XYZ file of C-alpha atoms in Angstrom:
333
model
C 22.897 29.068 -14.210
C 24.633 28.132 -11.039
C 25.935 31.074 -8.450
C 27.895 29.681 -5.122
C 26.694 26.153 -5.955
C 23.199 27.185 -5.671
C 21.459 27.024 -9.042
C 19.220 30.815 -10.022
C 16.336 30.083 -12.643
C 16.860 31.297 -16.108
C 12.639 31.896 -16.070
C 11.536 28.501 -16.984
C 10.983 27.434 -13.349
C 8.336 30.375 -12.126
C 6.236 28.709 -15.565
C 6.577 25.490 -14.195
C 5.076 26.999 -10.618
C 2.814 28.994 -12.014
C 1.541 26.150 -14.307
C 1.395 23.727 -11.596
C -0.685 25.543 -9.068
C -2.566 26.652 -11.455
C -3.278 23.010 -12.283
C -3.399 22.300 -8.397
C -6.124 25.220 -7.736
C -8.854 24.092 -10.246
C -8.854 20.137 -9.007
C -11.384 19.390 -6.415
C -8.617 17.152 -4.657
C -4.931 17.975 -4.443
C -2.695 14.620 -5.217
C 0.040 14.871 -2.798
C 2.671 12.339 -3.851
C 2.401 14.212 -7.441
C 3.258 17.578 -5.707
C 5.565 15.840 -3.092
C 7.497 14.557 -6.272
C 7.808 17.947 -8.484
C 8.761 19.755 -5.153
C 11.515 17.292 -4.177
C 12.985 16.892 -8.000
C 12.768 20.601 -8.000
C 14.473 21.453 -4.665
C 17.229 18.880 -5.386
C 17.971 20.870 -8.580
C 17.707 24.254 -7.153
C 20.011 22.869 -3.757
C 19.028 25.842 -1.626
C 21.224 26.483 1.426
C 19.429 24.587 4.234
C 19.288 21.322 2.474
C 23.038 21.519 0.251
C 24.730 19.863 3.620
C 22.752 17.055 3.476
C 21.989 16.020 -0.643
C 25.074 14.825 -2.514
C 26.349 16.302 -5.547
C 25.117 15.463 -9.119
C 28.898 14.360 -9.588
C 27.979 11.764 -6.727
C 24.836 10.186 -8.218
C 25.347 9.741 -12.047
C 24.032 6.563 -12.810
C 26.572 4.208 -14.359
C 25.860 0.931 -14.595
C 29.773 0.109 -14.582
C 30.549 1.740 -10.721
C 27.066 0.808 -9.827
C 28.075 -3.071 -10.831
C 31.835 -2.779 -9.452
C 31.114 -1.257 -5.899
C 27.285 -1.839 -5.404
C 26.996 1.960 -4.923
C 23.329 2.237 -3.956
C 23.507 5.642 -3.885
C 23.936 6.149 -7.469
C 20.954 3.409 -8.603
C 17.753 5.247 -6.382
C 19.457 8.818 -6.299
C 20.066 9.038 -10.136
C 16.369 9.567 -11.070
C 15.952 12.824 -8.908
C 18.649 14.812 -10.524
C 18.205 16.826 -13.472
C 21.115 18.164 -16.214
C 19.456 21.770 -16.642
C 16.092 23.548 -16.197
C 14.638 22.472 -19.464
C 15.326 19.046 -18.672
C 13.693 19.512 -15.352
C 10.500 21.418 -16.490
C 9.758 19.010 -19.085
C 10.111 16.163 -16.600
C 8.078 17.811 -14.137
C 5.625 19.099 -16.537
C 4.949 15.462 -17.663
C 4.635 14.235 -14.415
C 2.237 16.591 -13.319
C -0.218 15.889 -16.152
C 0.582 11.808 -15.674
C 0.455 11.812 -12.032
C -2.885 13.807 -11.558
C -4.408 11.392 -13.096
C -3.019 7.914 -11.914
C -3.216 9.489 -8.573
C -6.764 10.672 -8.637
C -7.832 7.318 -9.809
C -5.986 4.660 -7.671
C -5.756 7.191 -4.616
C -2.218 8.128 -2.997
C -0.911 5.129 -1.182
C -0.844 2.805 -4.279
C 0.341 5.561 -6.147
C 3.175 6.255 -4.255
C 4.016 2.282 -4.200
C 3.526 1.833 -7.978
C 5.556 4.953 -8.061
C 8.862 3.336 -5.487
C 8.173 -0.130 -8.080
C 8.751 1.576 -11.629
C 11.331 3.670 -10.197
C 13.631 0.376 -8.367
C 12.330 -1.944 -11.882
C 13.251 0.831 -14.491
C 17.171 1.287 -13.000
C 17.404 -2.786 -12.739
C 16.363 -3.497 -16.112
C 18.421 -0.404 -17.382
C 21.656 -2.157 -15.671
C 20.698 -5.485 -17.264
C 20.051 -4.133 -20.442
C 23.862 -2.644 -20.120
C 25.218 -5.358 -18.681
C 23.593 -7.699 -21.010
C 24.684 -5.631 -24.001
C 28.541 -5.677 -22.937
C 28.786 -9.507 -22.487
C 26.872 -10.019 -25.814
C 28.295 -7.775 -28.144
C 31.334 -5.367 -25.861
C 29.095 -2.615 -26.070
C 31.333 -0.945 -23.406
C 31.382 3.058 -24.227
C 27.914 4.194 -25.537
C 25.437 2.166 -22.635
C 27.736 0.180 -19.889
C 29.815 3.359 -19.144
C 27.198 5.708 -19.597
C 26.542 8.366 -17.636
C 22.763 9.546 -16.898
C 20.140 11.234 -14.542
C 16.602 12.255 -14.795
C 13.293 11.107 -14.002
C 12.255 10.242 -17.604
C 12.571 6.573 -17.031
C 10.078 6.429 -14.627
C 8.064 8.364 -16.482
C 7.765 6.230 -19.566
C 6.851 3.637 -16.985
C 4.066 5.411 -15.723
C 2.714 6.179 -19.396
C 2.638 2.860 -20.511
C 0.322 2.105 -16.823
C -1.547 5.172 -17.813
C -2.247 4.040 -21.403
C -2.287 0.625 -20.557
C -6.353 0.200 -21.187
C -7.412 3.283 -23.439
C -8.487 2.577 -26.562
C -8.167 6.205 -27.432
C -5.401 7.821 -30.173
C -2.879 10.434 -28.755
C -0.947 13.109 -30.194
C 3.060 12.284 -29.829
C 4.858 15.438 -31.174
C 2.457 15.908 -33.818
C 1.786 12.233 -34.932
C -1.081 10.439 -33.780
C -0.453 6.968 -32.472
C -3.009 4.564 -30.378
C -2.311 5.345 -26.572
C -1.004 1.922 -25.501
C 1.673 2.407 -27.854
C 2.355 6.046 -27.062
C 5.303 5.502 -25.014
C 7.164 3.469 -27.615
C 6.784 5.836 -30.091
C 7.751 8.868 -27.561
C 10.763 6.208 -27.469
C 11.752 6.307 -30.934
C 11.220 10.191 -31.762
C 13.128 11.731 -28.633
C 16.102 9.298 -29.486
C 15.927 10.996 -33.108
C 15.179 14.280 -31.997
C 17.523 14.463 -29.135
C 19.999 11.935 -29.665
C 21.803 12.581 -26.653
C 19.366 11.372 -24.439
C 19.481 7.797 -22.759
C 17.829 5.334 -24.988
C 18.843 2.048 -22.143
C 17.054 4.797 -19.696
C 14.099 5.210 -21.524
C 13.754 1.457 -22.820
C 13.894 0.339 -19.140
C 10.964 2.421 -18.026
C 8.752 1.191 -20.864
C 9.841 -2.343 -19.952
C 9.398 -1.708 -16.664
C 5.674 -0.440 -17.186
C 5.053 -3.758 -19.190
C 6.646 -5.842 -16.337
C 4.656 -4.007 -13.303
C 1.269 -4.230 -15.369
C 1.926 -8.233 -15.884
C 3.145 -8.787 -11.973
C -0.193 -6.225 -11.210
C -2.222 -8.855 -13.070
C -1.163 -11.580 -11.602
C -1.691 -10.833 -7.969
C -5.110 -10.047 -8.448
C -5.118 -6.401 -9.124
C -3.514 -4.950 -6.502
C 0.247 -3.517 -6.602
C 3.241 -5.993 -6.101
C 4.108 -3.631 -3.342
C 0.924 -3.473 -1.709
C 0.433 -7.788 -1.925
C 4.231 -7.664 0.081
C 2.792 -4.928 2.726
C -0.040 -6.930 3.097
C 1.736 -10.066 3.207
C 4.412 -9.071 5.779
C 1.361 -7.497 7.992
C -0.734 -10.944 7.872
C 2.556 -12.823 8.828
C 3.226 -10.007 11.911
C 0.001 -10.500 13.527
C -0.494 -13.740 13.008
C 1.045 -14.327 16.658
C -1.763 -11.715 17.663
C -4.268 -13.411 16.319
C -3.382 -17.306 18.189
C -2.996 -15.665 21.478
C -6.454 -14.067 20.724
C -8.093 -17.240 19.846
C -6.464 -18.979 22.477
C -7.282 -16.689 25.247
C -10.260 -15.959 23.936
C -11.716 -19.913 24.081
C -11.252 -19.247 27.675
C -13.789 -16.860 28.632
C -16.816 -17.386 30.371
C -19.668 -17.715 27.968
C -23.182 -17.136 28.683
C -25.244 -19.763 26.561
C -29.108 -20.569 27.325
C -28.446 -23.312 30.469
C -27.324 -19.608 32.567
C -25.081 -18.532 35.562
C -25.122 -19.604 38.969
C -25.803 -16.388 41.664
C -25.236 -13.774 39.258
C -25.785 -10.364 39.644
C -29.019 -9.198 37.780
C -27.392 -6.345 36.620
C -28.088 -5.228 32.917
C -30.340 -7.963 32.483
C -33.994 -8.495 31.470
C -36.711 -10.537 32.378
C -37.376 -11.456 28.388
C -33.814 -12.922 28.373
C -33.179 -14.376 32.063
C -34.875 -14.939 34.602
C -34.339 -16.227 38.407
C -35.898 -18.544 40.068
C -37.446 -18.478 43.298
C -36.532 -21.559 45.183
C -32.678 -22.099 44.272
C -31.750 -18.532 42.544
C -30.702 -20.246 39.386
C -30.750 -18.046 36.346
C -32.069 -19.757 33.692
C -32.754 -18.512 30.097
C -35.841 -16.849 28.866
C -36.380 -19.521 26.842
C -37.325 -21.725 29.523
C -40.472 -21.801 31.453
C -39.255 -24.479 33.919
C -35.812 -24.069 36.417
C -32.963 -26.008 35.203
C -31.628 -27.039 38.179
C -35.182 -27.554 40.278
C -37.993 -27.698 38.305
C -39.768 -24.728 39.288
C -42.034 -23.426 36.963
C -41.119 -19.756 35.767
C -44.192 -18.850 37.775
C -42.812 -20.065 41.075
C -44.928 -23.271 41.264
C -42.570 -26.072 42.677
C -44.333 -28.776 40.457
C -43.560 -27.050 37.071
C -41.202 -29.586 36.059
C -43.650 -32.684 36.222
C -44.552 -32.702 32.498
C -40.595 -32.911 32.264
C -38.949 -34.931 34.118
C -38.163 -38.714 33.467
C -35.992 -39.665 36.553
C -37.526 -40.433 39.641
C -34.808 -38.145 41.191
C -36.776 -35.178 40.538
C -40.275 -36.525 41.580
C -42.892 -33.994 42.473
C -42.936 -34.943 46.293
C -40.026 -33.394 46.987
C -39.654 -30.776 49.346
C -37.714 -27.584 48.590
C -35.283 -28.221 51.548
C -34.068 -31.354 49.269
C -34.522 -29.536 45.890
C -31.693 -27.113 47.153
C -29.960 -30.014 48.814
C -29.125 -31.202 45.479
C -28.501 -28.480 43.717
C -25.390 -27.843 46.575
C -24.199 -31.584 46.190
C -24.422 -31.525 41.930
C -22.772 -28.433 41.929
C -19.824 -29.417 45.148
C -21.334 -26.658 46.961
């Protein structure tokens, strides 16, 4: 019932709350794209005052794959899904979604949810206005799918039962018949189209495809969501600049290796790892017992060296005047 454009429930709506935070209050964690989603496809429907200025009209939004095609009207192909004919067509919708989203939420955690969700929703209206389109230029099936008018969330729906279903090997009850799972949705397919034939069989045949399609594409990038692998993908290409000024910049730093640092500080340091020595303050590496630069042992004796040295440059004779001498000329000092 609908009173100054704002729609009042008829009582099917406070069940639908009650049952829903009733579901919400016994789960240890609270999915909240799944409540996100029934609150948004319910507030659209009820168009309360403070957000009526800024929602279109259900007149404004009915998908139709024929003014969709002939002015690209965007509007219509990602609105469509949100709006709902009457309250029974809403609380079913919703009612299914809470029971499918609770648990493909739960068990692949918000963020992917909410992706897959955004993917079955854009790949269920696209193959819907192929199938349409398809159908007109094969056989001029023009009145009962290419000029078809439609809303409702049941397309993505069937998309997220096939992903649901996709790997149980359980049986399911489908109106009273039991089927296998994985092919729950098709026969949901064929016994809503006899049972309410007024409902949109292109809709519902696009979701199911589009389940199939997002579980192949999901496969092939290695299990994650074709969403997610184009995030990721877009983020890796972003900071790749970050990443070559890091390693550029980076190869630029001083490094500390085990030959030392002239006339450091000995700040923060200990004598296990560096040590200085006595007659030309070179810090050499704990791994040393002799100087690097003079020869003097670790010890302070100025002939440490002697069991080392090969050149006649560093002979023992030499005095500690010339030892620092040549440390100033090797280093330009």
């Amino acid at each position: 019932m609908e009173i100054g454009g704002r729609r009042v429930s008829r009582g099917m709506l406070p069940l639908l709350a009650l049952h829903t935070v009733t579901e919400y209050y016994r789960l240890p964690w609270k999915p909240p794209v799944t409540a996100g989603l029934i609150a948004a496809n319910t507030l659209i429907y009820l168009r309360p005052s403070f957000i009526r200025p800024f929602i279109p009209s259900i007149n404004q939004v009915w998908f139709n794959p024929h003014l969709i095609i002939k002015y690209m009207d965007m509007k219509r192909f990602f609105l469509s899904p949100f709006y709902h004919l009457g309250e029974s067509h809403l609380v079913y919708n919703m009612i299914s979604l809470l029971w499918k989203g609770v648990q493909l939420e739960t068990s692949m955690g918000s963020a992917k949810f909410a992706s897959m969700t955004v993917t079955l929703l854009a790949m269920s209206q696209g193959i819907t206005l192929l199938l349409a389109k398809s159908l007109l230029l094969a056989f001029d099936y023009e009145k009962p799918f290419y000029n078809e008018y439609a809303v409702g969330f049941s397309g993505v729906l069937f998309a997220l039962k096939v992903v649901l279903n996709s790997q149980s090997d359980r049986y399911t009850n489908v109106h009273g018949i039991i089927v296998p799972s994985r092919y729950a949705a098709w026969a949901e397919l064929a016994l809503v189209q006899i049972l309410v034939p007024g409902v949109s069989f292109l809709g519902h045949l696009g979701g199911i495809l589009a389940g199939m399609l997002y579980l192949k594409l999901n496969d092939g990038s290695s299990g994650s969501d074709p969403v997610s692998s184009i995030i990721k993908g877009v983020t890796g290409v972003l900071s790749l600049p970050l990443r070559l000024a890091r390693n550029v910049f980076g190869s630029h730093q001083r490094r500390v290796s085990g030959r030392g640092r002239v006339g450091g500080s000995e700040r923060g340091r200990t004598t296990s790892s560096i040590w200085r020595c006595s007659a030309c303050t070179f810090d050499n590496s704990g791994l040393l017992s002799v100087c690097e630069i003079c020869g003097t042992s670790r010890n302070g004796d100025a002939n440490g060296l002697s069991a080392h040295r090969s050149s006649s440059r560093y002979s023992d004779d030499l005095s500690l005047e010339e030892l620092r001498q040549r440390r100033m000329e090797r280093f330009g000092l």
